[in-house]
Short mmCIF file of C-alpha atoms in Angstrom, two decimals:
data_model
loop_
_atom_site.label_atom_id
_atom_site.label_comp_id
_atom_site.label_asym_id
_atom_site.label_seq_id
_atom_site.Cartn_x
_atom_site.Cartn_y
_atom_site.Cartn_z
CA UNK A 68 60.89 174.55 5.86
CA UNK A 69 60.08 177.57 4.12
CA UNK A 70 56.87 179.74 3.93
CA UNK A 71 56.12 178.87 0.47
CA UNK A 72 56.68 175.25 1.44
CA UNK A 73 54.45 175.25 4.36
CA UNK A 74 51.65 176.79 2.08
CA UNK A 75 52.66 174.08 -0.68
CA UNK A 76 52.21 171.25 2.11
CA UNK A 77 48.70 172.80 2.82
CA UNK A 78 47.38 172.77 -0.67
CA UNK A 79 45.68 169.18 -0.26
CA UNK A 80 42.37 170.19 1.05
CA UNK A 81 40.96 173.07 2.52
CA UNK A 82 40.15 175.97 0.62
CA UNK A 83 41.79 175.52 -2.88
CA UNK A 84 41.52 179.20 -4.26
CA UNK A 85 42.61 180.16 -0.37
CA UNK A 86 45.36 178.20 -1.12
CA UNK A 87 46.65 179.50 -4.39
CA UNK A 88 46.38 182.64 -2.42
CA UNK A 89 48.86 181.24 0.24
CA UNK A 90 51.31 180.22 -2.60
CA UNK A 91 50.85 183.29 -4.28
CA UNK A 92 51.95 185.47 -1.19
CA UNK A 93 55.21 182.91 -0.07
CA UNK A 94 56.46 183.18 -3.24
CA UNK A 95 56.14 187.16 -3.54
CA UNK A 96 57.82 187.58 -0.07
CA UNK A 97 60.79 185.14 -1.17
CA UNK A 98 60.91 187.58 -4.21
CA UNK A 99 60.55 190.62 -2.34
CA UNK A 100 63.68 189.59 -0.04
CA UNK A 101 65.79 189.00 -2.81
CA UNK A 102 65.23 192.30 -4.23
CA UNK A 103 63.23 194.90 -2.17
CA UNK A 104 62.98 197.22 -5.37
CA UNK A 105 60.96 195.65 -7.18
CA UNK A 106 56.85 195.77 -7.87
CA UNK A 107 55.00 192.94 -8.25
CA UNK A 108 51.43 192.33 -9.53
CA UNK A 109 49.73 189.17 -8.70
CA UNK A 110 47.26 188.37 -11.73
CA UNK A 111 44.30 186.10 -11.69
CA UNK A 112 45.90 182.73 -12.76
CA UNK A 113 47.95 179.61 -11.32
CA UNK A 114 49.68 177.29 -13.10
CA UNK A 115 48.39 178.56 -16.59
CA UNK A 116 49.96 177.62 -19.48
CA UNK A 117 50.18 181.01 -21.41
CA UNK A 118 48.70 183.29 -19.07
CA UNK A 119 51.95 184.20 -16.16
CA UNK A 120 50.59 183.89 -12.14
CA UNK A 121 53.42 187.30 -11.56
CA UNK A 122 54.64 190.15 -13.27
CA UNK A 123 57.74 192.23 -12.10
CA UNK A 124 58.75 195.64 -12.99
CA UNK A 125 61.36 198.61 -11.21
CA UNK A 126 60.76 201.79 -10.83
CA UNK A 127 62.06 203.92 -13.31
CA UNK A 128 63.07 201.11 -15.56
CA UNK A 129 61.46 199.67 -18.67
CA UNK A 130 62.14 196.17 -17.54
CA UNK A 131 59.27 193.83 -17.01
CA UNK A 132 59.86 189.67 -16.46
CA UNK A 133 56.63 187.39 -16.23
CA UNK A 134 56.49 184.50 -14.04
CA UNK A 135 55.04 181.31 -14.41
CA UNK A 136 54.46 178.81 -10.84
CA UNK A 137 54.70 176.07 -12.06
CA UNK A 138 53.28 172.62 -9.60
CA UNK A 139 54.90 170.12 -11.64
CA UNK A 140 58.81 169.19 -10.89
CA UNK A 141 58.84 167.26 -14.13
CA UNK A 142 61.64 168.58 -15.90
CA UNK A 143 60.12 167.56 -19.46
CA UNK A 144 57.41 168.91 -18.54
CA UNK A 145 58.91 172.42 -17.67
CA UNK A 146 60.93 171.91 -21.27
CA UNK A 147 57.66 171.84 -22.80
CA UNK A 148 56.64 175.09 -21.25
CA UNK A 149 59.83 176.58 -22.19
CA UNK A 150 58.88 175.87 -26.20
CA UNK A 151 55.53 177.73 -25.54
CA UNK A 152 56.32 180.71 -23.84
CA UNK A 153 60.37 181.46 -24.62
CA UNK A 154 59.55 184.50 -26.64
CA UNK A 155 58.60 186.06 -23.69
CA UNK A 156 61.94 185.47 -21.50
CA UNK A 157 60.12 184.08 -18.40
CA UNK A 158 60.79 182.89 -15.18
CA UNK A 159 59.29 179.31 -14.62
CA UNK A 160 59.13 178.71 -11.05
CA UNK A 161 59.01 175.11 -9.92
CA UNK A 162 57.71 174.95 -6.26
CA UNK A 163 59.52 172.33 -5.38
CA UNK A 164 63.01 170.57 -6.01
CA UNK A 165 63.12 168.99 -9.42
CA UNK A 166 62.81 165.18 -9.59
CA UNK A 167 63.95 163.12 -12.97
CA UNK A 168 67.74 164.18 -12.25
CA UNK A 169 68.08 162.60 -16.08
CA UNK A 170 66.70 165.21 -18.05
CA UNK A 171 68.17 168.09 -15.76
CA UNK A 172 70.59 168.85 -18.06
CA UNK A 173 69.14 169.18 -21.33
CA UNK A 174 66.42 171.27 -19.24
CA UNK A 175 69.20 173.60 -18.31
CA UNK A 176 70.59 173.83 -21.78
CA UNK A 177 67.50 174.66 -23.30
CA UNK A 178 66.27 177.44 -20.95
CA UNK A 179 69.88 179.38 -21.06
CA UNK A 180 69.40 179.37 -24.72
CA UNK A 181 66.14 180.16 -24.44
CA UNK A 182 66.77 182.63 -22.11
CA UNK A 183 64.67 181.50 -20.16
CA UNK A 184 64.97 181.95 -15.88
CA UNK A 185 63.62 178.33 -14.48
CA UNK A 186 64.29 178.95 -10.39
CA UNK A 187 62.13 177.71 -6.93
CA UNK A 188 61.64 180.73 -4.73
CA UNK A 189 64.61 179.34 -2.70
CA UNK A 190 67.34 179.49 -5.10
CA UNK A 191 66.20 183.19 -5.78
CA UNK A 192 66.69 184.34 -1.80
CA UNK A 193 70.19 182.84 -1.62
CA UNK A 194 71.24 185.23 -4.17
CA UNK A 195 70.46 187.47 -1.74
CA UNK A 196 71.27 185.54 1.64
CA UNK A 197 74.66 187.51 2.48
CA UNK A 198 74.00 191.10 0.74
CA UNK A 199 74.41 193.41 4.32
CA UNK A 200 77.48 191.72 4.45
CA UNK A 201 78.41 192.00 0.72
CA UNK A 202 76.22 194.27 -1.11
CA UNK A 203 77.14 193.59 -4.48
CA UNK A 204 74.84 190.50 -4.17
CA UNK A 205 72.02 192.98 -3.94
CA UNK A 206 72.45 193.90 -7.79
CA UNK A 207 73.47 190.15 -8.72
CA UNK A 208 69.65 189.70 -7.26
CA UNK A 209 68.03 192.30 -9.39
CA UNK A 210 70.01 191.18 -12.19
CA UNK A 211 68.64 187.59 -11.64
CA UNK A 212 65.30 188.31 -11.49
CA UNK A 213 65.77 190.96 -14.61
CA UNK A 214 67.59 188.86 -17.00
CA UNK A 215 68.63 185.71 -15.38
CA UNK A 216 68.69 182.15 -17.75
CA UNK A 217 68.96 178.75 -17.27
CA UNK A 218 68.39 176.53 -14.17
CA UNK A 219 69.43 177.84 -11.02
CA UNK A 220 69.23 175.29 -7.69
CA UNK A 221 70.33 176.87 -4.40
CA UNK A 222 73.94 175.21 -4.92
CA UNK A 223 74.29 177.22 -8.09
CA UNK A 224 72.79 180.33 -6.55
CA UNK A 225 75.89 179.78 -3.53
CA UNK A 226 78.63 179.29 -5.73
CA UNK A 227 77.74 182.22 -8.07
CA UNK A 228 76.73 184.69 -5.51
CA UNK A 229 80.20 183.54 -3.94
CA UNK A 230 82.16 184.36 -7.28
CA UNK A 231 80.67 187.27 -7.78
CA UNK A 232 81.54 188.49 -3.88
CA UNK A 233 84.69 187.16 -4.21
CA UNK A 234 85.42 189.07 -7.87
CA UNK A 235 84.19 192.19 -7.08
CA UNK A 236 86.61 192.17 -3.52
CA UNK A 237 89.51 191.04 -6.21
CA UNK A 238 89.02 193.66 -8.35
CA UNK A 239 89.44 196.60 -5.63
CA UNK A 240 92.72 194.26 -4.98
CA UNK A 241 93.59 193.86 -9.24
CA UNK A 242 93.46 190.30 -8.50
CA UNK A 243 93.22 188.41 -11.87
CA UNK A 244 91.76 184.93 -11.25
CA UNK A 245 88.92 185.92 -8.93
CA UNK A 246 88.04 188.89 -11.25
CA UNK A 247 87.74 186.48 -14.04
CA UNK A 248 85.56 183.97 -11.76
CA UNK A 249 83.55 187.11 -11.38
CA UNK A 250 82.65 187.82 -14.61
CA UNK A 251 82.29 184.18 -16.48
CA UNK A 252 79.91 183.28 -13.45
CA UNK A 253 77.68 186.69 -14.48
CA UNK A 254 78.00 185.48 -17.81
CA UNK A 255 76.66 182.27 -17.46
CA UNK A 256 73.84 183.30 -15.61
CA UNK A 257 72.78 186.46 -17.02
CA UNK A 258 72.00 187.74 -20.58
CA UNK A 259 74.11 190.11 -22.45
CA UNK A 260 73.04 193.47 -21.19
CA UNK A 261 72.80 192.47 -17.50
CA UNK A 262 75.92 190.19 -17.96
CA UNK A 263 78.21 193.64 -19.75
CA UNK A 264 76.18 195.87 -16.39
CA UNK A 265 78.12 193.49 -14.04
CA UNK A 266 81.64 193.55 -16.30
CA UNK A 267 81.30 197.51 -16.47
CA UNK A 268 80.54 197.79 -12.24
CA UNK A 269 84.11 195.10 -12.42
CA UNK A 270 86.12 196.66 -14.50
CA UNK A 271 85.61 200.36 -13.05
CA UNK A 272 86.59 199.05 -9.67
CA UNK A 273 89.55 197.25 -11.69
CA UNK A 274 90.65 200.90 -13.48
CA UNK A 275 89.96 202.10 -9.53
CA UNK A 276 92.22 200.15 -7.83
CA UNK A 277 95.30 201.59 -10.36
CA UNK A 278 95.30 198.33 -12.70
CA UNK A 279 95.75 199.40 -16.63
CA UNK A 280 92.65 198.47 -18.73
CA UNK A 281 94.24 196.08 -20.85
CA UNK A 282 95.18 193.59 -18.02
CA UNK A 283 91.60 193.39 -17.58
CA UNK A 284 90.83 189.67 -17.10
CA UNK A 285 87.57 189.71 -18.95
CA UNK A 286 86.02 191.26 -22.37
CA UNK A 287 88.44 193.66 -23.98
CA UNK A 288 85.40 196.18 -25.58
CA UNK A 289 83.99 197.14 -22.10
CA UNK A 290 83.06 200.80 -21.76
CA UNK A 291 84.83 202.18 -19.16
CA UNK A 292 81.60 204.44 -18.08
CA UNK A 293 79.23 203.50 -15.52
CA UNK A 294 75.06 202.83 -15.51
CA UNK A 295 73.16 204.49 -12.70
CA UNK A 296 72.37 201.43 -11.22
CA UNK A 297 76.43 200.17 -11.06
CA UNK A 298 77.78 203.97 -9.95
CA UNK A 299 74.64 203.64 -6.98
CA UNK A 300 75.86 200.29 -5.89
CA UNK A 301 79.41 201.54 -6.04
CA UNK A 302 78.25 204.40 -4.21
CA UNK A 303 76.38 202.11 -1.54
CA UNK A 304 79.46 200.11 -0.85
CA UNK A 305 82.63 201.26 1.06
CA UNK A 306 85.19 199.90 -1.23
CA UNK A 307 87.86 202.40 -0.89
CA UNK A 308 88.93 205.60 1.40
CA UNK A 309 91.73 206.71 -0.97
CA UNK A 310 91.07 209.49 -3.07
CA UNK A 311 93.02 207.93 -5.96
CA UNK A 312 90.77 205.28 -6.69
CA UNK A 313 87.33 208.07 -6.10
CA UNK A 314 89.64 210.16 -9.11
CA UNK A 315 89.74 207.21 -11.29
CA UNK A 316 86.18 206.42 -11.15
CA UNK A 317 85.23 210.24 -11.84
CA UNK A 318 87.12 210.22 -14.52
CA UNK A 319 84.65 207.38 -16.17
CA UNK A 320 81.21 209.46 -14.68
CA UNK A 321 79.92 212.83 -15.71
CA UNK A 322 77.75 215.07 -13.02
CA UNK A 323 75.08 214.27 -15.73
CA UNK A 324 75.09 210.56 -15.10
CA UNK A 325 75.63 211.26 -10.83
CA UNK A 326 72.65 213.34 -11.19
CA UNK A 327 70.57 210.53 -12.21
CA UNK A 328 70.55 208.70 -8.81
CA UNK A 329 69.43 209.91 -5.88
CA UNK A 330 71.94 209.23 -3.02
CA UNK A 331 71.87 211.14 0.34
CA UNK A 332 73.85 213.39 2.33
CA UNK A 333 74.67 210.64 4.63
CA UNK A 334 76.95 208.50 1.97
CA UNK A 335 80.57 209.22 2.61
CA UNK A 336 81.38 207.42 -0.56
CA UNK A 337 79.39 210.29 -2.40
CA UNK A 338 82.08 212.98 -0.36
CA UNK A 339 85.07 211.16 -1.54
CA UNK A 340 83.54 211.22 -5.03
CA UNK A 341 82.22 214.63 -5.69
CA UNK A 342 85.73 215.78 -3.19
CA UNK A 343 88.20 213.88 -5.60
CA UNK A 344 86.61 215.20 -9.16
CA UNK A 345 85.40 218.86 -8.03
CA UNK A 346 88.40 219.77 -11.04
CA UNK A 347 86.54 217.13 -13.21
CA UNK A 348 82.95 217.27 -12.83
CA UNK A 349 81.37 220.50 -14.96
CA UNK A 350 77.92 222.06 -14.38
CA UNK A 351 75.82 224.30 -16.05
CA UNK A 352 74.60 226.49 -13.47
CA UNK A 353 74.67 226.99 -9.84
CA UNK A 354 72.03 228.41 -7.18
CA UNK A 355 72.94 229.70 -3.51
CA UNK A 356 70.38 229.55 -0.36
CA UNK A 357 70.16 229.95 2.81
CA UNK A 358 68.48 226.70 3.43
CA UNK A 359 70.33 224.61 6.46
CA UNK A 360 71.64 221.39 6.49
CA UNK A 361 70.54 218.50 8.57
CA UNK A 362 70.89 218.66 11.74
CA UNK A 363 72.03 214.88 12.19
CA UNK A 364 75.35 216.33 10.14
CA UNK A 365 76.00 219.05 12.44
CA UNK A 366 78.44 222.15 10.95
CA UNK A 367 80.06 219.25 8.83
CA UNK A 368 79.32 220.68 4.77
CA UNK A 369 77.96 217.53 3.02
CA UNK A 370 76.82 216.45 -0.54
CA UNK A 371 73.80 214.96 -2.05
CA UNK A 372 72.08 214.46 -4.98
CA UNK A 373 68.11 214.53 -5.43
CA UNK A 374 66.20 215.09 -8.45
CA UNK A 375 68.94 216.01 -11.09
CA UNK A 376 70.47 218.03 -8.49
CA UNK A 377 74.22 218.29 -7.02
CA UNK A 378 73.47 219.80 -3.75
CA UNK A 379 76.36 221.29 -1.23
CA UNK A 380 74.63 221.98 2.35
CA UNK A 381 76.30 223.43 5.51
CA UNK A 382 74.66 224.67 8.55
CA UNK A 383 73.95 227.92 7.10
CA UNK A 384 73.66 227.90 3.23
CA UNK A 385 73.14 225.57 0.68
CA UNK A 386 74.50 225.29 -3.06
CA UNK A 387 73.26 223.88 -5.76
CA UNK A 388 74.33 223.02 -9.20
CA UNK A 389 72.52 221.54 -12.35
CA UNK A 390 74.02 220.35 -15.90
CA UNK A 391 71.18 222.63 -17.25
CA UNK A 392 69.46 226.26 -16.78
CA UNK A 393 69.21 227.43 -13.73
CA UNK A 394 65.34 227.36 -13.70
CA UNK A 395 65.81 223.16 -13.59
CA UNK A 396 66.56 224.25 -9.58
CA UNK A 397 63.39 226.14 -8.94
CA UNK A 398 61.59 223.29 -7.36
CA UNK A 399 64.43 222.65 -4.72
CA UNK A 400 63.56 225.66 -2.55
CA UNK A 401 62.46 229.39 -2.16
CA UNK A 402 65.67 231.80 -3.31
CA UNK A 403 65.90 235.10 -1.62
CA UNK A 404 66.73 238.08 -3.46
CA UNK A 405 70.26 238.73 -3.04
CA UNK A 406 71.01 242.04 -4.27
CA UNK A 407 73.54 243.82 -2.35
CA UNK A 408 75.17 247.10 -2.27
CA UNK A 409 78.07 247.73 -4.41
CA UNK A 410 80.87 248.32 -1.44
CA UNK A 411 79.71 244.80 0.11
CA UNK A 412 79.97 243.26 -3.10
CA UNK A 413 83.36 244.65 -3.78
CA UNK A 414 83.95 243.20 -0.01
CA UNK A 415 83.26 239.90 -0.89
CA UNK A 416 85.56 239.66 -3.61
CA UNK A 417 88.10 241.16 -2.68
CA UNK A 418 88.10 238.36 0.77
CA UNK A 419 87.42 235.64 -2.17
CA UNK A 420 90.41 236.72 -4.75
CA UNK A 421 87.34 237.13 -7.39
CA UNK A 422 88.38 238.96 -10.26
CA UNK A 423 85.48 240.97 -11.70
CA UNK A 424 84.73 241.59 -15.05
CA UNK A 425 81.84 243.54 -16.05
CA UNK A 426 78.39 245.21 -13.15
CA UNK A 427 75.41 246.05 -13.62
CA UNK A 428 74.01 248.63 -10.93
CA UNK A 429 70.87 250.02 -9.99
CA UNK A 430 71.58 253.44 -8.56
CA UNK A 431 69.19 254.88 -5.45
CA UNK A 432 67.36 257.05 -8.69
CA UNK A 433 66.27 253.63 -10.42
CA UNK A 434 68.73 254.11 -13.08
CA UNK A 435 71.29 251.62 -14.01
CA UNK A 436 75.04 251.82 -14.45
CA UNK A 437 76.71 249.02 -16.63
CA UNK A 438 80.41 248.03 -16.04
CA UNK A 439 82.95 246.30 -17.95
CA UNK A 440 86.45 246.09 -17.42
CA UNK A 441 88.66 247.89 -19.79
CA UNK A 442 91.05 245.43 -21.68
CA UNK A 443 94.14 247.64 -21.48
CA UNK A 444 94.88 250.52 -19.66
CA UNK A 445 93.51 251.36 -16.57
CA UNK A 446 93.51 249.54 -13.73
CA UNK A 447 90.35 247.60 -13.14
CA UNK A 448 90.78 248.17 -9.09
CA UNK A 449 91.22 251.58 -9.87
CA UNK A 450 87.91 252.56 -11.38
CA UNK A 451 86.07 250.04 -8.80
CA UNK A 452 86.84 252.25 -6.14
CA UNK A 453 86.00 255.17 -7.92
CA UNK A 454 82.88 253.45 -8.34
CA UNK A 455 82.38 252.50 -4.53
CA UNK A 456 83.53 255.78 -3.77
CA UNK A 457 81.02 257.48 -5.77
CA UNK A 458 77.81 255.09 -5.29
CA UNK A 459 78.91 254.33 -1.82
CA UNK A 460 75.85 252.28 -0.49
CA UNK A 461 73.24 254.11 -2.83
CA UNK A 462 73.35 251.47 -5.13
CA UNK A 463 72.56 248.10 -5.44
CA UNK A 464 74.23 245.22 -7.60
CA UNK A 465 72.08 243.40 -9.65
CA UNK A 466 74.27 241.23 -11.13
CA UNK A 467 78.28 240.64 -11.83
CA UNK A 468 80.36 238.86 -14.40
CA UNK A 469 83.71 237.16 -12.79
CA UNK A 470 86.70 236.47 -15.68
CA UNK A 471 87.79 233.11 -15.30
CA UNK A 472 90.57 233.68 -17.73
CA UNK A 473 90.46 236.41 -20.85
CA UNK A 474 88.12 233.51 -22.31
CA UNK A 475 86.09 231.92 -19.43
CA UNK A 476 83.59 233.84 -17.39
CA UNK A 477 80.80 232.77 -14.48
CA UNK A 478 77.76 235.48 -15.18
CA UNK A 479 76.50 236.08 -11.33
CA UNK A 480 72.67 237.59 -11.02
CA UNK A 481 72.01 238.06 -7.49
CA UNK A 482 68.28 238.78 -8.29
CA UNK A 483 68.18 235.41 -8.08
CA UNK A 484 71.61 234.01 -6.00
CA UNK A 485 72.35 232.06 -9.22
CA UNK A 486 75.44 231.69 -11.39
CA UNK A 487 75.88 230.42 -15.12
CA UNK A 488 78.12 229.70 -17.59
CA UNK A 489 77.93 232.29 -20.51
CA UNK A 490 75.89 230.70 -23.73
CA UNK A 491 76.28 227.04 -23.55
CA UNK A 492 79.93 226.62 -21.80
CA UNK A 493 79.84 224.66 -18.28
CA UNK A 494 81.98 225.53 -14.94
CA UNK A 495 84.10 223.05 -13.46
CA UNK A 496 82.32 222.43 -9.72
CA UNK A 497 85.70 223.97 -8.27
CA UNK A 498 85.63 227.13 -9.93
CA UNK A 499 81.60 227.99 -9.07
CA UNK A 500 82.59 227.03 -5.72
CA UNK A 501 85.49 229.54 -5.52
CA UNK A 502 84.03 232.02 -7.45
CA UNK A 503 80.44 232.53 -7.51
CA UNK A 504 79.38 230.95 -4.05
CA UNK A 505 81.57 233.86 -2.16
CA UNK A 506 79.95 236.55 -4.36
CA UNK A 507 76.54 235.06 -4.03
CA UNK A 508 75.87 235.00 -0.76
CA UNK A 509 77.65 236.73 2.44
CA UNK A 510 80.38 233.67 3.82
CA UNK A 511 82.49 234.09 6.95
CA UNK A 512 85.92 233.52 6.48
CA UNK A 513 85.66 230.22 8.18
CA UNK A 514 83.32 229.13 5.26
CA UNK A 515 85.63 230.43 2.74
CA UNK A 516 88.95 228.48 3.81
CA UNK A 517 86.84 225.54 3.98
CA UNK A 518 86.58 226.14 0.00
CA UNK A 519 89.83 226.68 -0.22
CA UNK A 520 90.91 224.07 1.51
CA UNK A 521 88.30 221.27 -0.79
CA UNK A 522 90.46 223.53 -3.50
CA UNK A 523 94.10 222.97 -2.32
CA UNK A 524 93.07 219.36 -1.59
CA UNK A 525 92.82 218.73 -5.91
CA UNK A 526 95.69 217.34 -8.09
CA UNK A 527 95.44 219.94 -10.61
CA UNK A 528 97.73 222.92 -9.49
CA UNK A 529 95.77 225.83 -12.15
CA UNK A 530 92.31 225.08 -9.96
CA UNK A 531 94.27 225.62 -6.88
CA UNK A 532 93.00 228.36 -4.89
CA UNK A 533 94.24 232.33 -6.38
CA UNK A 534 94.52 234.01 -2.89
CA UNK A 535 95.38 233.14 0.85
CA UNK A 536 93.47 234.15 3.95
CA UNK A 537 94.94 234.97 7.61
CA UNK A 538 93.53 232.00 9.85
CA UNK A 539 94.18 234.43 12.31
CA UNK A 540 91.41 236.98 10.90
CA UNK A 541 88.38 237.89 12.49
CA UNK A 542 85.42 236.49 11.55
#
């Protein structure tokens, strides 16, 4: 017997306001282990007619669902609540099994089209019964208690949260019929928008596992993009190692929409994600520290995102890089000044194959010498090292433009270890990683092949890497 049950079984005598306490608590726990996300607020009724005895809401979501305990396993009775209070989408919550198996049916006709959730506590935790085995059955939960309809009994909660496990396993696979049991059991349970969340989370493991779009065995209008909730739950879940399917889903997810979710350093599905679309995903700007990784990740470099942040630690800097100005990074962490002399700059690119376009120099005087690279003529390695040659280590580099292409160009100010694309244009993650990161901050050569080898690692031969080094070097 349950703990709601138990407290049920107690409320004949004793304290009764005690008691509606007791209820009030079993029922939030059940709720609570379905979804551990979500807030509830216990209000000062029971078994009111208009007024709800619960009210859910999520963090960082506008969703709110009201629910009504109801004492009464009457199902005409519970149809009679549904006419009152539809409008509001509710969950009625019988807290017991229903009785009158006659009138079952039209009671769970009426709710789905009321869309209206009419579920005991019970049915509610099996949705959730096998999620550390299956995770997806963590979001079928939420989804539920978000925008679930009709009348769910604990057999109906099994078989859909099997479906769904079993559909989302079949799409990794491109299997058709358990796919398609996937989404018709979502869409019988849910309403439209939490219904299309689950097709979307389907079909972008579908498009992952190399099936075409059209053999899709479910709606053909799906957008082929992710939520943040479905890329976080893909995210969560170790569906795949091969970087194929990590390529496909980047090519459905912006850094914008990664940023948006806050997943740790510790996900390796986050690695093969950010690893398999460094060619694909584009940011704004890009900041360098020397802030250290964990130490629970040793010298292994690792990605994260927190706040609207990409971030790229190692064990002795850190990157990271925004989809907006670079002052959207300021709250990470303190940024050194990273001004450097003009032969150690030269140095640096030089070991990175970073071809530099335009300088700006503050002589040992306090004046300052601007650079750009001649079009024609000249050679632009000639009149560098007339420059080094004739500033020597009396200068200092306050900030450097590298040429991408005779179009494309990552402006470097070291004032601030920070890199940006000129006016509004955005840098593919590869290119501020093999361009700007080496000229931002000082990198042994062990940290620059493993850039170059992230690099060599992409499908796209023009972001391959420009320049070799000697593995044999010294550091």
């Amino acid at each position: 017997m349950s703990e709601y049950s138990l407290a049920i079984s107690n409320l004949m005598g004793g304290d009764p306001a005690e008691n509606v306490q007791s209820i009030k608590r079993a029922v939030i726990d059940n709720i609570r282990s379905s979804d551990e996300s979500v807030r509830i607020e216990s209000t000062e009724y029971f078994n009111h007619t208009f007024a709800p005895d619960l009210v859910l809401r999520w963090d960082g979501s506008k969703e709110e669902r009201q629910v009504f305990l109801r004492t009464s396993t009457n199902p005409q009775y519970l149809r009679e609540d549904i006419e009152v209070i539809s409008e509001r989408k509710p969950i009625l919550m019988p807290l017991a099994p229903l009785r009158d198996q006659g009138n079952i049916s039209e009671l769970g006709r009426e709710s789905a089209n009321a869309r209206t959730l009419v579920a005991d506590p019970d049915s509610l935790n099996t949705f959730s019964a096998d999620r550390r085995e299956r995770p997806v059955l963590g979001l079928l939960s939420r989804a539920v208690l978000q925008g679930g309809k009709g009348l769910v009994d604990q057999i109906r909660a099994r078989s859909t949260s099997d479906a769904v496990g079993l559909g989302f396993a079949g799409a990794q696979r491109a299997e058709v019929d358990q796919t398609r049991g996937a989404v018709e059991a979502a869409e019988s349970l849910l309403d439209s928008s939490h219904a299309d969340q689950f097709t979307r989370l389907l079909h972008a493991v579908w498009l992952g596992s190399g099936a075409s779009p059209a053999s899709f065995p479910g709606a053909t209008d799906v957008r082929p993009d992710l939520d943040a909730e479905g890329l976080k739950l893909l995210l969560e879940i170790a569906v795949a190692e091969d970087e194929e399917f990590w390529q496909r889903i980047g090519s459905g997810v912006s850094l914008a929409q990664l940023c948006e979710i806050e997943i740790p350093a510790s996900s390796a599905n986050l690695q093969r994600l950010v690893r398999a679309n460094l060619d694909r995903f584009k940011a704004k700007s890009c900041r360098v520290s020397s802030a250290l990784a964990e130490s629970e990740y040793g010298s292994e470099p690792r990605w994260f995102t927190h706040s609207g942040i990409l971030g790229y630690t190692t064990n002795r800097y850190r990157a990271l890089f925004s989809v907006g100005a670079i002052s959207t990074m300021d709250f990470m962490e303190e940024i050194e000044d990273g001004r450097v002399d003009l032969p150690e700059l030269l140095d640096r690119a030089t070991e990175a194959g970073v071809a530099i376009s335009e300088l700006a120099i503050e002589s040992a005087a306090g004046g300052q010498i601007e650079y750009t690279a001649p079009p024609l003529g000249l050679s632009t390695e000639v009149i560098l090292e007339d420059l080094r040659s004739a500033l020597g280590r009396r200068s200092s580099v306050r900030s450097t433009v590298i040429s991408l292409g005779p179009t494309r160009h990552i402006k470097c100010d070291l004032t601030k270890r920070a890199a940006t694309g000129r006016t509004v244009a955005k840098i593919y993650l590869s290119e501020f990683m093999q361009s700007a990161i080496p000229l931002l901050r000082n990198l042994r050569r062990s940290e620059i092949r493993e850039i170059f080898r992230l690099i060599e690692e992409l499908p796209d031969v023009s972001l391959r890497l420009r320049g070799e080094i000697d593995d044999d070097a010294a550091e």
